[in-house]
mmCIF file of C-alpha atoms in Angstrom:
data_model
loop_
_atom_site.group_PDB
_atom_site.id
_atom_site.type_symbol
_atom_site.label_atom_id
_atom_site.label_comp_id
_atom_site.label_asym_id
_atom_site.label_seq_id
_atom_site.Cartn_x
_atom_site.Cartn_y
_atom_site.Cartn_z
ATOM 1 C CA MET L 1 -27.285 -15.669 142.899
ATOM 2 C CA THR L 2 -25.207 -14.214 145.778
ATOM 3 C CA VAL L 3 -25.529 -17.216 148.088
ATOM 4 C CA ARG L 4 -23.297 -19.538 146.123
ATOM 5 C CA PRO L 5 -20.169 -17.314 146.107
ATOM 6 C CA ARG L 6 -20.489 -16.798 149.875
ATOM 7 C CA ALA L 7 -20.865 -20.522 150.409
ATOM 8 C CA SER L 8 -17.848 -21.241 148.222
ATOM 9 C CA LEU L 9 -15.773 -18.662 150.090
ATOM 10 C CA ALA L 10 -16.757 -20.139 153.448
ATOM 11 C CA ARG L 11 -15.973 -23.621 152.177
ATOM 12 C CA ALA L 12 -12.589 -22.474 150.853
ATOM 13 C CA PHE L 13 -11.775 -20.823 154.169
ATOM 14 C CA SER L 14 -12.727 -23.921 156.168
ATOM 15 C CA THR L 15 -10.772 -26.272 153.919
ATOM 16 C CA ASP L 16 -7.683 -24.164 153.125
ATOM 17 C CA ARG L 17 -6.990 -21.627 155.869
ATOM 18 C CA LEU L 18 -8.751 -22.897 158.958
ATOM 19 C CA PRO L 19 -6.527 -26.001 159.415
ATOM 20 C CA GLY L 20 -3.455 -23.810 159.186
ATOM 21 C CA TYR L 21 -4.770 -21.378 161.803
ATOM 22 C CA VAL L 22 -5.704 -24.221 164.118
ATOM 23 C CA GLY L 23 -2.267 -25.775 163.709
ATOM 24 C CA GLN L 24 -0.541 -22.484 164.495
ATOM 25 C CA LEU L 25 -2.672 -21.972 167.614
ATOM 26 C CA LEU L 26 -1.878 -25.495 168.806
ATOM 27 C CA LEU L 27 1.843 -24.924 168.212
ATOM 28 C CA LEU L 28 1.771 -21.627 170.119
ATOM 29 C CA ALA L 29 -0.077 -23.303 172.987
ATOM 30 C CA VAL L 30 2.531 -26.100 173.163
ATOM 31 C CA VAL L 31 5.420 -23.592 173.095
ATOM 32 C CA ALA L 32 3.781 -21.462 175.807
ATOM 33 C CA TRP L 33 3.204 -24.557 177.984
ATOM 34 C CA LEU L 34 6.801 -25.716 177.561
ATOM 35 C CA LEU L 35 8.123 -22.232 178.335
ATOM 36 C CA ARG L 36 5.950 -21.899 181.443
ATOM 37 C CA HIS L 37 6.868 -25.382 182.621
ATOM 38 C CA GLY L 38 10.588 -24.737 182.048
ATOM 39 C CA ILE L 39 10.549 -21.398 183.909
ATOM 40 C CA SER L 40 8.628 -22.809 186.872
ATOM 41 C CA ASN L 41 10.960 -25.811 187.013
ATOM 42 C CA PHE L 42 14.007 -23.527 186.979
ATOM 43 C CA ILE L 43 12.601 -21.298 189.724
ATOM 44 C CA GLY L 44 11.763 -24.339 191.845
ATOM 45 C CA ASN L 45 15.262 -25.796 191.460
ATOM 46 C CA ALA L 46 16.856 -22.423 192.253
ATOM 47 C CA ARG L 47 14.798 -22.066 195.425
ATOM 48 C CA SER L 48 15.606 -25.602 196.544
ATOM 49 C CA LEU L 49 19.314 -24.893 196.096
ATOM 50 C CA GLY L 50 19.070 -21.552 197.884
ATOM 51 C CA VAL L 51 20.194 -19.591 194.811
ATOM 52 C CA SER L 52 19.112 -15.944 194.806
ATOM 53 C CA MET L 53 17.629 -14.492 191.644
ATOM 54 C CA GLY L 54 17.337 -10.986 190.273
ATOM 55 C CA PHE L 55 19.582 -8.168 189.088
ATOM 56 C CA GLY L 56 20.296 -6.630 192.469
ATOM 57 C CA PHE L 57 23.906 -7.769 192.203
ATOM 58 C CA LEU L 58 24.533 -5.043 189.611
ATOM 59 C CA ARG L 59 24.832 -2.485 192.429
ATOM 60 C CA SER L 60 27.426 -4.537 194.315
ATOM 61 C CA GLU L 61 31.149 -3.759 194.277
ATOM 62 C CA ALA L 62 32.949 -5.543 191.457
ATOM 63 C CA GLY L 63 36.295 -5.974 193.214
ATOM 64 C CA PHE L 64 38.364 -6.481 190.073
ATOM 65 C CA GLU L 65 40.127 -4.364 187.459
ATOM 66 C CA ILE L 66 39.737 -4.276 183.688
ATOM 67 C CA ALA L 67 42.859 -3.947 181.562
ATOM 68 C CA GLN L 68 41.250 -1.524 179.108
ATOM 69 C CA ALA L 69 38.475 0.841 180.174
ATOM 70 C CA MET L 70 37.185 3.797 178.169
ATOM 71 C CA ILE L 71 35.607 5.251 181.319
ATOM 72 C CA PRO L 72 37.041 5.377 184.862
ATOM 73 C CA PHE L 73 36.823 1.937 186.450
ATOM 74 C CA GLY L 74 38.422 0.327 189.493
ATOM 75 C CA PRO L 75 37.858 -2.423 192.058
ATOM 76 C CA ALA L 76 35.435 -0.168 193.950
ATOM 77 C CA SER L 77 33.199 0.227 190.899
ATOM 78 C CA SER L 78 29.969 -1.729 190.586
ATOM 79 C CA TYR L 79 29.144 -4.658 188.351
ATOM 80 C CA ARG L 80 26.937 -2.312 186.356
ATOM 81 C CA ASP L 81 29.988 -0.172 185.577
ATOM 82 C CA ALA L 82 31.870 -3.314 184.551
ATOM 83 C CA ILE L 83 29.108 -4.187 182.088
ATOM 84 C CA VAL L 84 29.234 -0.663 180.641
ATOM 85 C CA VAL L 85 33.024 -0.892 180.224
ATOM 86 C CA ALA L 86 32.757 -4.313 178.566
ATOM 87 C CA THR L 87 30.060 -3.051 176.201
ATOM 88 C CA LEU L 88 32.154 -0.032 175.200
ATOM 89 C CA ASN L 89 35.137 -2.309 174.554
ATOM 90 C CA SER L 90 33.005 -4.537 172.328
ATOM 91 C CA LEU L 91 31.635 -1.515 170.456
ATOM 92 C CA LEU L 92 35.185 -0.270 169.900
ATOM 93 C CA VAL L 93 36.220 -3.591 168.347
ATOM 94 C CA ILE L 94 33.079 -3.762 166.206
ATOM 95 C CA ALA L 95 33.385 -0.175 164.965
ATOM 96 C CA VAL L 96 37.094 -0.321 164.116
ATOM 97 C CA GLY L 97 36.802 -3.834 162.671
ATOM 98 C CA SER L 98 33.833 -2.856 160.481
ATOM 99 C CA LEU L 99 35.650 0.235 159.199
ATOM 100 C CA LEU L 100 38.835 -1.683 158.340
ATOM 101 C CA ALA L 101 36.845 -4.536 156.796
ATOM 102 C CA THR L 102 34.952 -2.069 154.595
ATOM 103 C CA LEU L 103 38.135 -0.353 153.390
ATOM 104 C CA ILE L 104 39.802 -3.708 152.695
ATOM 105 C CA ALA L 105 36.701 -4.995 150.902
ATOM 106 C CA LEU L 106 36.421 -1.950 148.630
ATOM 107 C CA CYS L 107 40.073 -2.149 147.623
ATOM 108 C CA VAL L 108 39.861 -5.893 146.977
ATOM 109 C CA ALA L 109 36.538 -5.594 145.103
ATOM 110 C CA PHE L 110 37.925 -3.000 142.696
ATOM 111 C CA GLY L 111 41.179 -4.991 142.530
ATOM 112 C CA ARG L 112 39.321 -8.097 141.366
ATOM 113 C CA LEU L 113 37.766 -6.037 138.580
ATOM 114 C CA SER L 114 41.067 -4.423 137.589
ATOM 115 C CA ALA L 115 42.430 -4.921 134.095
ATOM 116 C CA HIS L 116 45.942 -5.391 135.514
ATOM 117 C CA PRO L 117 46.509 -9.162 135.918
ATOM 118 C CA LEU L 118 48.830 -8.803 138.931
ATOM 119 C CA ILE L 119 46.350 -6.699 140.926
ATOM 120 C CA ARG L 120 43.468 -8.931 139.899
ATOM 121 C CA GLY L 121 45.385 -12.080 140.834
ATOM 122 C CA ALA L 122 46.514 -10.725 144.211
ATOM 123 C CA SER L 123 42.950 -9.669 145.068
ATOM 124 C CA THR L 124 41.565 -13.050 144.070
ATOM 125 C CA LEU L 125 44.243 -14.814 146.114
ATOM 126 C CA TYR L 126 43.350 -12.712 149.156
ATOM 127 C CA VAL L 127 39.678 -13.663 148.929
ATOM 128 C CA GLU L 128 40.283 -17.358 148.354
ATOM 129 C CA VAL L 129 42.871 -17.653 151.143
ATOM 130 C CA PHE L 130 41.445 -15.627 154.016
ATOM 131 C CA ARG L 131 37.806 -16.619 153.698
ATOM 132 C CA ASN L 132 38.793 -20.302 153.928
ATOM 133 C CA ILE L 133 40.875 -19.961 157.115
ATOM 134 C CA PRO L 134 38.840 -20.110 160.356
ATOM 135 C CA MET L 135 38.486 -16.729 162.014
ATOM 136 C CA LEU L 136 39.652 -17.972 165.407
ATOM 137 C CA LEU L 137 42.811 -19.362 163.821
ATOM 138 C CA GLN L 138 43.540 -15.973 162.245
ATOM 139 C CA ILE L 139 43.066 -14.239 165.600
ATOM 140 C CA PHE L 140 45.430 -16.727 167.239
ATOM 141 C CA PHE L 141 47.994 -16.118 164.495
ATOM 142 C CA TRP L 142 48.033 -12.365 165.020
ATOM 143 C CA TYR L 143 48.079 -12.652 168.804
ATOM 144 C CA PHE L 144 50.503 -15.514 169.423
ATOM 145 C CA SER L 145 52.753 -15.131 166.355
ATOM 146 C CA ALA L 146 52.799 -11.722 164.682
ATOM 147 C CA LEU L 147 52.376 -9.443 167.718
ATOM 148 C CA ALA L 148 54.654 -11.621 169.844
ATOM 149 C CA LEU L 149 57.556 -10.631 167.557
ATOM 150 C CA LEU L 150 57.265 -6.958 168.529
ATOM 151 C CA PRO L 151 60.119 -5.534 170.624
ATOM 152 C CA GLY L 152 59.932 -4.921 174.354
ATOM 153 C CA VAL L 153 59.275 -1.628 176.063
ATOM 154 C CA ALA L 154 62.939 -0.539 176.053
ATOM 155 C CA GLU L 155 63.172 -1.074 172.279
ATOM 156 C CA SER L 156 59.771 0.380 171.415
ATOM 157 C CA LEU L 157 59.164 1.418 167.822
ATOM 158 C CA ALA L 158 58.534 5.169 167.816
ATOM 159 C CA PHE L 159 56.404 6.898 165.157
ATOM 160 C CA GLY L 160 56.495 10.457 166.380
ATOM 161 C CA ALA L 161 54.404 10.516 169.561
ATOM 162 C CA ILE L 162 53.193 6.930 168.964
ATOM 163 C CA LEU L 163 54.923 3.916 170.538
ATOM 164 C CA LEU L 164 54.532 0.283 169.459
ATOM 165 C CA ASN L 165 55.814 -2.677 171.487
ATOM 166 C CA ASN L 166 54.665 -6.046 172.778
ATOM 167 C CA ARG L 167 52.550 -4.254 175.405
ATOM 168 C CA GLY L 168 50.393 -2.659 172.704
ATOM 169 C CA LEU L 169 50.043 0.497 170.627
ATOM 170 C CA PHE L 170 50.395 3.646 172.762
ATOM 171 C CA LEU L 171 48.739 6.778 171.387
ATOM 172 C CA PRO L 172 48.838 10.358 172.702
ATOM 173 C CA ARG L 173 45.747 11.444 174.609
ATOM 174 C CA LEU L 174 44.146 14.850 174.372
ATOM 175 C CA LEU L 175 43.628 16.531 177.749
ATOM 176 C CA MET L 176 41.150 19.349 178.251
ATOM 177 C CA THR L 177 39.431 21.163 181.062
ATOM 178 C CA PRO L 178 35.647 20.918 181.484
ATOM 179 C CA THR L 179 35.284 24.383 179.960
ATOM 180 C CA ALA L 180 37.304 23.334 176.928
ATOM 181 C CA ALA L 181 35.222 20.161 176.579
ATOM 182 C CA TRP L 182 31.975 22.135 176.548
ATOM 183 C CA ALA L 183 33.454 24.611 174.061
ATOM 184 C CA SER L 184 34.559 21.762 171.772
ATOM 185 C CA GLY L 185 31.089 20.213 171.873
ATOM 186 C CA ALA L 186 29.501 23.560 171.058
ATOM 187 C CA ALA L 187 31.930 24.085 168.160
ATOM 188 C CA LEU L 188 30.994 20.664 166.760
ATOM 189 C CA LEU L 189 27.276 21.421 166.937
ATOM 190 C CA VAL L 190 27.797 24.812 165.264
ATOM 191 C CA PHE L 191 29.815 23.171 162.478
ATOM 192 C CA ILE L 192 27.085 20.569 161.836
ATOM 193 C CA ALA L 193 24.348 23.201 161.756
ATOM 194 C CA LEU L 194 26.298 25.537 159.434
ATOM 195 C CA PHE L 195 27.310 22.722 157.088
ATOM 196 C CA HIS L 196 23.720 21.509 156.728
ATOM 197 C CA ALA L 197 22.565 25.072 156.117
ATOM 198 C CA VAL L 198 25.231 25.650 153.449
ATOM 199 C CA ARG L 199 24.476 22.342 151.721
ATOM 200 C CA ALA L 200 20.738 23.040 151.743
ATOM 201 C CA GLY L 201 21.347 26.519 150.335
ATOM 202 C CA LEU L 202 23.580 25.335 147.519
ATOM 203 C CA ARG L 203 21.518 22.206 146.732
ATOM 204 C CA GLU L 204 22.242 20.823 143.262
ATOM 205 C CA ARG L 205 24.582 23.674 142.332
ATOM 206 C CA ALA L 206 27.356 22.401 144.597
ATOM 207 C CA GLY L 207 29.678 19.606 143.568
ATOM 208 C CA PRO L 208 31.889 17.546 145.852
ATOM 209 C CA ARG L 209 34.776 20.014 145.561
ATOM 210 C CA VAL L 210 32.602 22.980 146.528
ATOM 211 C CA LEU L 211 31.175 21.113 149.532
ATOM 212 C CA ALA L 212 34.660 20.005 150.598
ATOM 213 C CA GLY L 213 35.907 23.598 150.396
ATOM 214 C CA CYS L 214 32.938 24.829 152.434
ATOM 215 C CA ALA L 215 33.571 22.132 155.030
ATOM 216 C CA VAL L 216 37.223 23.162 155.376
ATOM 217 C CA ALA L 217 36.261 26.819 155.728
ATOM 218 C CA LEU L 218 33.636 25.999 158.363
ATOM 219 C CA VAL L 219 36.112 23.861 160.305
ATOM 220 C CA ALA L 220 38.580 26.733 160.388
ATOM 221 C CA LEU L 221 35.815 29.110 161.450
ATOM 222 C CA CYS L 222 34.657 26.844 164.299
ATOM 223 C CA LEU L 223 38.189 26.068 165.496
ATOM 224 C CA ALA L 224 39.266 29.720 165.589
ATOM 225 C CA PRO L 225 37.599 30.426 168.982
ATOM 226 C CA LEU L 226 39.155 27.253 170.420
ATOM 227 C CA ALA L 227 42.609 28.518 169.450
ATOM 228 C CA LEU L 228 42.154 31.306 171.974
ATOM 229 C CA MET L 229 41.721 28.631 174.676
ATOM 230 C CA HIS L 230 44.955 26.786 173.870
ATOM 231 C CA GLY L 231 45.995 26.962 177.513
ATOM 232 C CA GLN L 232 43.099 24.680 178.488
ATOM 233 C CA PHE L 233 44.188 21.909 176.136
ATOM 234 C CA GLY L 234 47.103 19.541 176.566
ATOM 235 C CA LEU L 235 48.617 16.420 175.036
ATOM 236 C CA ASP L 236 49.538 13.448 177.197
ATOM 237 C CA ARG L 237 52.327 11.696 175.278
ATOM 238 C CA PRO L 238 53.282 8.098 176.038
ATOM 239 C CA ALA L 239 56.836 7.544 177.302
ATOM 240 C CA ALA L 240 58.765 4.404 178.228
ATOM 241 C CA GLU L 241 59.284 4.176 181.998
ATOM 242 C CA GLY L 242 61.361 1.140 182.891
ATOM 243 C CA PHE L 243 59.388 -1.988 182.092
ATOM 244 C CA ASN L 244 56.181 -0.119 181.342
ATOM 245 C CA VAL L 245 54.888 2.839 179.353
ATOM 246 C CA GLY L 246 53.345 5.796 181.115
ATOM 247 C CA GLY L 247 50.918 8.323 179.711
ATOM 248 C CA GLY L 248 48.810 8.270 176.596
ATOM 249 C CA PHE L 249 46.148 5.743 175.661
ATOM 250 C CA VAL L 250 46.969 2.111 174.999
ATOM 251 C CA LEU L 251 45.467 -0.258 172.458
ATOM 252 C CA LEU L 252 46.104 -3.690 173.931
ATOM 253 C CA PRO L 253 47.680 -6.457 171.813
ATOM 254 C CA GLU L 254 44.444 -8.403 172.322
ATOM 255 C CA LEU L 255 42.488 -5.536 170.767
ATOM 256 C CA ILE L 256 44.877 -5.272 167.818
ATOM 257 C CA ALA L 257 44.875 -9.031 167.151
ATOM 258 C CA LEU L 258 41.102 -9.272 167.435
ATOM 259 C CA THR L 259 40.529 -6.268 165.166
ATOM 260 C CA LEU L 260 42.934 -7.585 162.517
ATOM 261 C CA GLY L 261 41.410 -11.041 162.577
ATOM 262 C CA LEU L 262 37.848 -9.766 162.308
ATOM 263 C CA SER L 263 38.560 -7.193 159.601
ATOM 264 C CA ILE L 264 40.716 -9.410 157.385
ATOM 265 C CA TYR L 265 38.343 -12.390 157.554
ATOM 266 C CA ASN L 266 35.104 -10.454 157.052
ATOM 267 C CA GLY L 267 36.745 -8.183 154.487
ATOM 268 C CA ALA L 268 37.096 -11.187 152.171
ATOM 269 C CA PHE L 269 33.339 -11.835 152.261
ATOM 270 C CA LEU L 270 32.434 -8.152 151.999
ATOM 271 C CA ALA L 271 34.712 -7.861 148.961
ATOM 272 C CA GLU L 272 32.590 -10.403 147.086
ATOM 273 C CA ILE L 273 29.389 -8.610 148.111
ATOM 274 C CA PHE L 274 30.741 -5.260 146.947
ATOM 275 C CA ARG L 275 32.080 -6.797 143.723
ATOM 276 C CA ALA L 276 28.624 -8.156 142.953
ATOM 277 C CA GLY L 277 27.168 -4.704 143.610
ATOM 278 C CA ILE L 278 29.706 -3.072 141.274
ATOM 279 C CA LEU L 279 28.995 -5.603 138.527
ATOM 280 C CA SER L 280 25.264 -4.926 138.847
ATOM 281 C CA VAL L 281 25.741 -1.273 137.858
ATOM 282 C CA PRO L 282 24.990 -0.901 134.128
ATOM 283 C CA ARG L 283 28.078 -0.423 132.004
ATOM 284 C CA GLY L 284 26.481 2.627 130.449
ATOM 285 C CA GLN L 285 26.905 4.508 133.734
ATOM 286 C CA ALA L 286 30.690 4.360 133.454
ATOM 287 C CA GLU L 287 30.508 5.338 129.779
ATOM 288 C CA ALA L 288 28.257 8.289 130.626
ATOM 289 C CA ALA L 289 30.715 9.365 133.337
ATOM 290 C CA ALA L 290 33.543 9.236 130.784
ATOM 291 C CA THR L 291 31.625 11.520 128.424
ATOM 292 C CA VAL L 292 31.545 14.270 131.069
ATOM 293 C CA GLY L 293 35.242 13.897 131.870
ATOM 294 C CA LEU L 294 35.068 11.513 134.823
ATOM 295 C CA THR L 295 37.485 8.632 134.387
ATOM 296 C CA GLY L 296 39.293 6.117 136.555
ATOM 297 C CA ALA L 297 39.048 6.557 140.306
ATOM 298 C CA ARG L 298 36.797 9.640 140.129
ATOM 299 C CA ALA L 299 34.202 7.800 138.047
ATOM 300 C CA ALA L 300 34.355 4.815 140.394
ATOM 301 C CA LEU L 301 33.916 6.958 143.531
ATOM 302 C CA LEU L 302 31.314 9.413 142.230
ATOM 303 C CA VAL L 303 29.235 7.280 139.851
ATOM 304 C CA THR L 304 29.768 3.539 140.239
ATOM 305 C CA LEU L 305 30.317 3.199 143.986
ATOM 306 C CA PRO L 306 27.147 5.020 145.217
ATOM 307 C CA GLN L 307 24.934 2.862 142.984
ATOM 308 C CA ALA L 308 26.811 -0.295 143.896
ATOM 309 C CA MET L 309 26.591 0.420 147.627
ATOM 310 C CA ARG L 310 22.829 0.881 147.412
ATOM 311 C CA LEU L 311 22.545 -2.664 146.057
ATOM 312 C CA ALA L 312 25.300 -4.189 148.209
ATOM 313 C CA LEU L 313 24.414 -2.738 151.608
ATOM 314 C CA PRO L 314 21.383 -4.976 152.368
ATOM 315 C CA PRO L 315 23.356 -8.245 151.975
ATOM 316 C CA ALA L 316 26.408 -6.624 153.591
ATOM 317 C CA ALA L 317 24.344 -5.946 156.722
ATOM 318 C CA GLY L 318 24.381 -9.656 157.492
ATOM 319 C CA GLN L 319 28.168 -9.723 157.256
ATOM 320 C CA TYR L 320 28.512 -6.745 159.596
ATOM 321 C CA GLN L 321 26.258 -8.538 162.063
ATOM 322 C CA THR L 322 28.406 -11.644 161.697
ATOM 323 C CA LEU L 323 31.447 -9.519 162.575
ATOM 324 C CA ALA L 324 29.672 -8.154 165.639
ATOM 325 C CA LYS L 325 28.726 -11.625 166.863
ATOM 326 C CA ALA L 326 32.195 -13.001 166.128
ATOM 327 C CA SER L 327 33.711 -10.315 168.354
ATOM 328 C CA SER L 328 32.752 -12.620 171.243
ATOM 329 C CA LEU L 329 35.817 -14.685 170.249
ATOM 330 C CA ALA L 330 37.722 -12.058 172.232
ATOM 331 C CA ALA L 331 37.283 -14.294 175.265
ATOM 332 C CA ALA L 332 39.708 -16.778 173.654
ATOM 333 C CA ILE L 333 42.601 -14.294 173.937
ATOM 334 C CA GLY L 334 41.511 -12.505 177.097
ATOM 335 C CA TYR L 335 40.249 -9.212 175.666
ATOM 336 C CA PRO L 336 37.750 -7.660 178.136
ATOM 337 C CA ASP L 337 34.611 -7.615 176.018
ATOM 338 C CA ILE L 338 31.003 -8.494 176.844
ATOM 339 C CA MET L 339 31.531 -12.247 176.707
ATOM 340 C CA GLN L 340 34.743 -12.233 178.723
ATOM 341 C CA ILE L 341 33.577 -9.815 181.455
ATOM 342 C CA VAL L 342 29.829 -10.402 181.720
ATOM 343 C CA GLY L 343 29.703 -14.059 180.669
ATOM 344 C CA GLY L 344 32.941 -14.898 182.465
ATOM 345 C CA THR L 345 34.116 -12.767 185.376
ATOM 346 C CA VAL L 346 30.739 -11.407 186.524
ATOM 347 C CA LEU L 347 29.060 -14.805 186.193
ATOM 348 C CA SER L 348 31.770 -16.638 188.126
ATOM 349 C CA GLN L 349 31.905 -14.073 190.954
ATOM 350 C CA THR L 350 28.161 -13.642 191.461
ATOM 351 C CA GLY L 351 26.868 -17.076 190.498
ATOM 352 C CA GLN L 352 23.935 -15.375 188.713
ATOM 353 C CA ALA L 353 24.227 -17.557 185.612
ATOM 354 C CA LEU L 354 20.770 -16.888 184.173
ATOM 355 C CA GLU L 355 20.939 -13.133 184.695
ATOM 356 C CA ALA L 356 24.497 -12.807 183.368
ATOM 357 C CA MET L 357 23.839 -14.822 180.213
ATOM 358 C CA ALA L 358 20.540 -12.991 179.691
ATOM 359 C CA LEU L 359 22.482 -9.717 179.738
ATOM 360 C CA VAL L 360 24.958 -11.122 177.217
ATOM 361 C CA VAL L 361 22.118 -12.174 174.903
ATOM 362 C CA VAL L 362 20.312 -8.833 175.208
ATOM 363 C CA LEU L 363 23.483 -6.784 174.607
ATOM 364 C CA TYR L 364 24.526 -8.694 171.490
ATOM 365 C CA ALA L 365 20.954 -8.648 170.164
ATOM 366 C CA ALA L 366 20.744 -4.880 170.717
ATOM 367 C CA ILE L 367 24.062 -4.296 168.947
ATOM 368 C CA ASN L 368 22.970 -6.334 165.932
ATOM 369 C CA LEU L 369 19.611 -4.562 165.775
ATOM 370 C CA VAL L 370 21.390 -1.199 165.797
ATOM 371 C CA ILE L 371 23.645 -2.379 162.949
ATOM 372 C CA ALA L 372 20.573 -3.397 160.929
ATOM 373 C CA LEU L 373 18.939 -0.007 161.558
ATOM 374 C CA LEU L 374 22.081 1.890 160.534
ATOM 375 C CA VAL L 375 22.470 -0.115 157.323
ATOM 376 C CA ASN L 376 18.789 0.361 156.448
ATOM 377 C CA PHE L 377 19.109 4.090 157.107
ATOM 378 C CA ALA L 378 22.180 4.316 154.847
ATOM 379 C CA SER L 379 20.380 2.336 152.125
ATOM 380 C CA ARG L 380 17.395 4.698 152.228
ATOM 381 C CA ARG L 381 19.666 7.738 152.045
ATOM 382 C CA LEU L 382 21.492 6.326 149.029
ATOM 383 C CA LEU L 383 18.196 5.485 147.333
ATOM 384 C CA LYS L 384 16.873 8.979 148.041
ATOM 385 C CA ALA L 385 20.070 10.594 146.709
ATOM 386 C CA GLU L 386 19.939 8.468 143.547
ATOM 387 C CA SER L 387 16.298 9.363 142.853
ATOM 388 C CA ARG L 388 17.036 13.113 142.825
#
């Protein structure tokens, strides 16, 4: 009685699954053979041409400058330092562009659901216009048209300690001694620890207003010791000096144009994703919020938006990754990002084409994997908060 089922299972395995396994093994063997043959052919051609291989060039002197560097960099720095600077520049664009795109998308998403016809029409027009214009064309518009109309250094637009001209946006820079830097880091860690302790102690009894008040009180408490060290802090204000601006920290026109292009274009797609997430929230949630006195913007921020973001974040992750990959268009306007520095300057100076492009691939892949991890982490936190 037990022999027949075993025979039928073996027959089903041999007829249904075994051909698929054999086909997959054959495909993997062909791919491995092609990969091995391609690598050996490349190594043989490189040796015949006398081309050196490896990443030893990273320790060599770069011999060039980078227009915007978030860490000290000069011609005497190494290629490895140049790659770090380029990566930080790319991360800056991606972070600021993602933040602006998110804010734009939320405003447009709620605008498209507004009962006011003018707001709804303007939001719809934004989505239909900007998502149908190529991203590179939008970047070119901001760089070659809009920012080119800014005044020169002598006629800079001043907003307090901030200067804006055709050389970029000049912001004041905070100066501090090493002791002050360590004290600031310690104050930040103390604030985080105290805030988590207070929130865990209050638990469900604390609303947003109570937590906000506790946060303000803790900030004042942590900043009080730093006020006694005011002599170790300073502010480097930008000032026009002839044909240039000295002091402060500059955001290059290339950075501004690239950030605007990325945020405006991707904000149109994110707006539709967020709108779908808002529409997926049951209407009874808004009605329940109204019964406890939450109406309008407060109901949207405290009730509708958290539930909508939990549903919208997974598809939005792909759009954030698209923004990160599209930041490589910076090379078209000369912004010193990964593609322009590593895939351009470093490659042309060293001749290490395979190594340079491999670094470009690995860096962009790592950035996109980090974005996916952050979005998944935020989704889990929202799901955990909603299940309480």
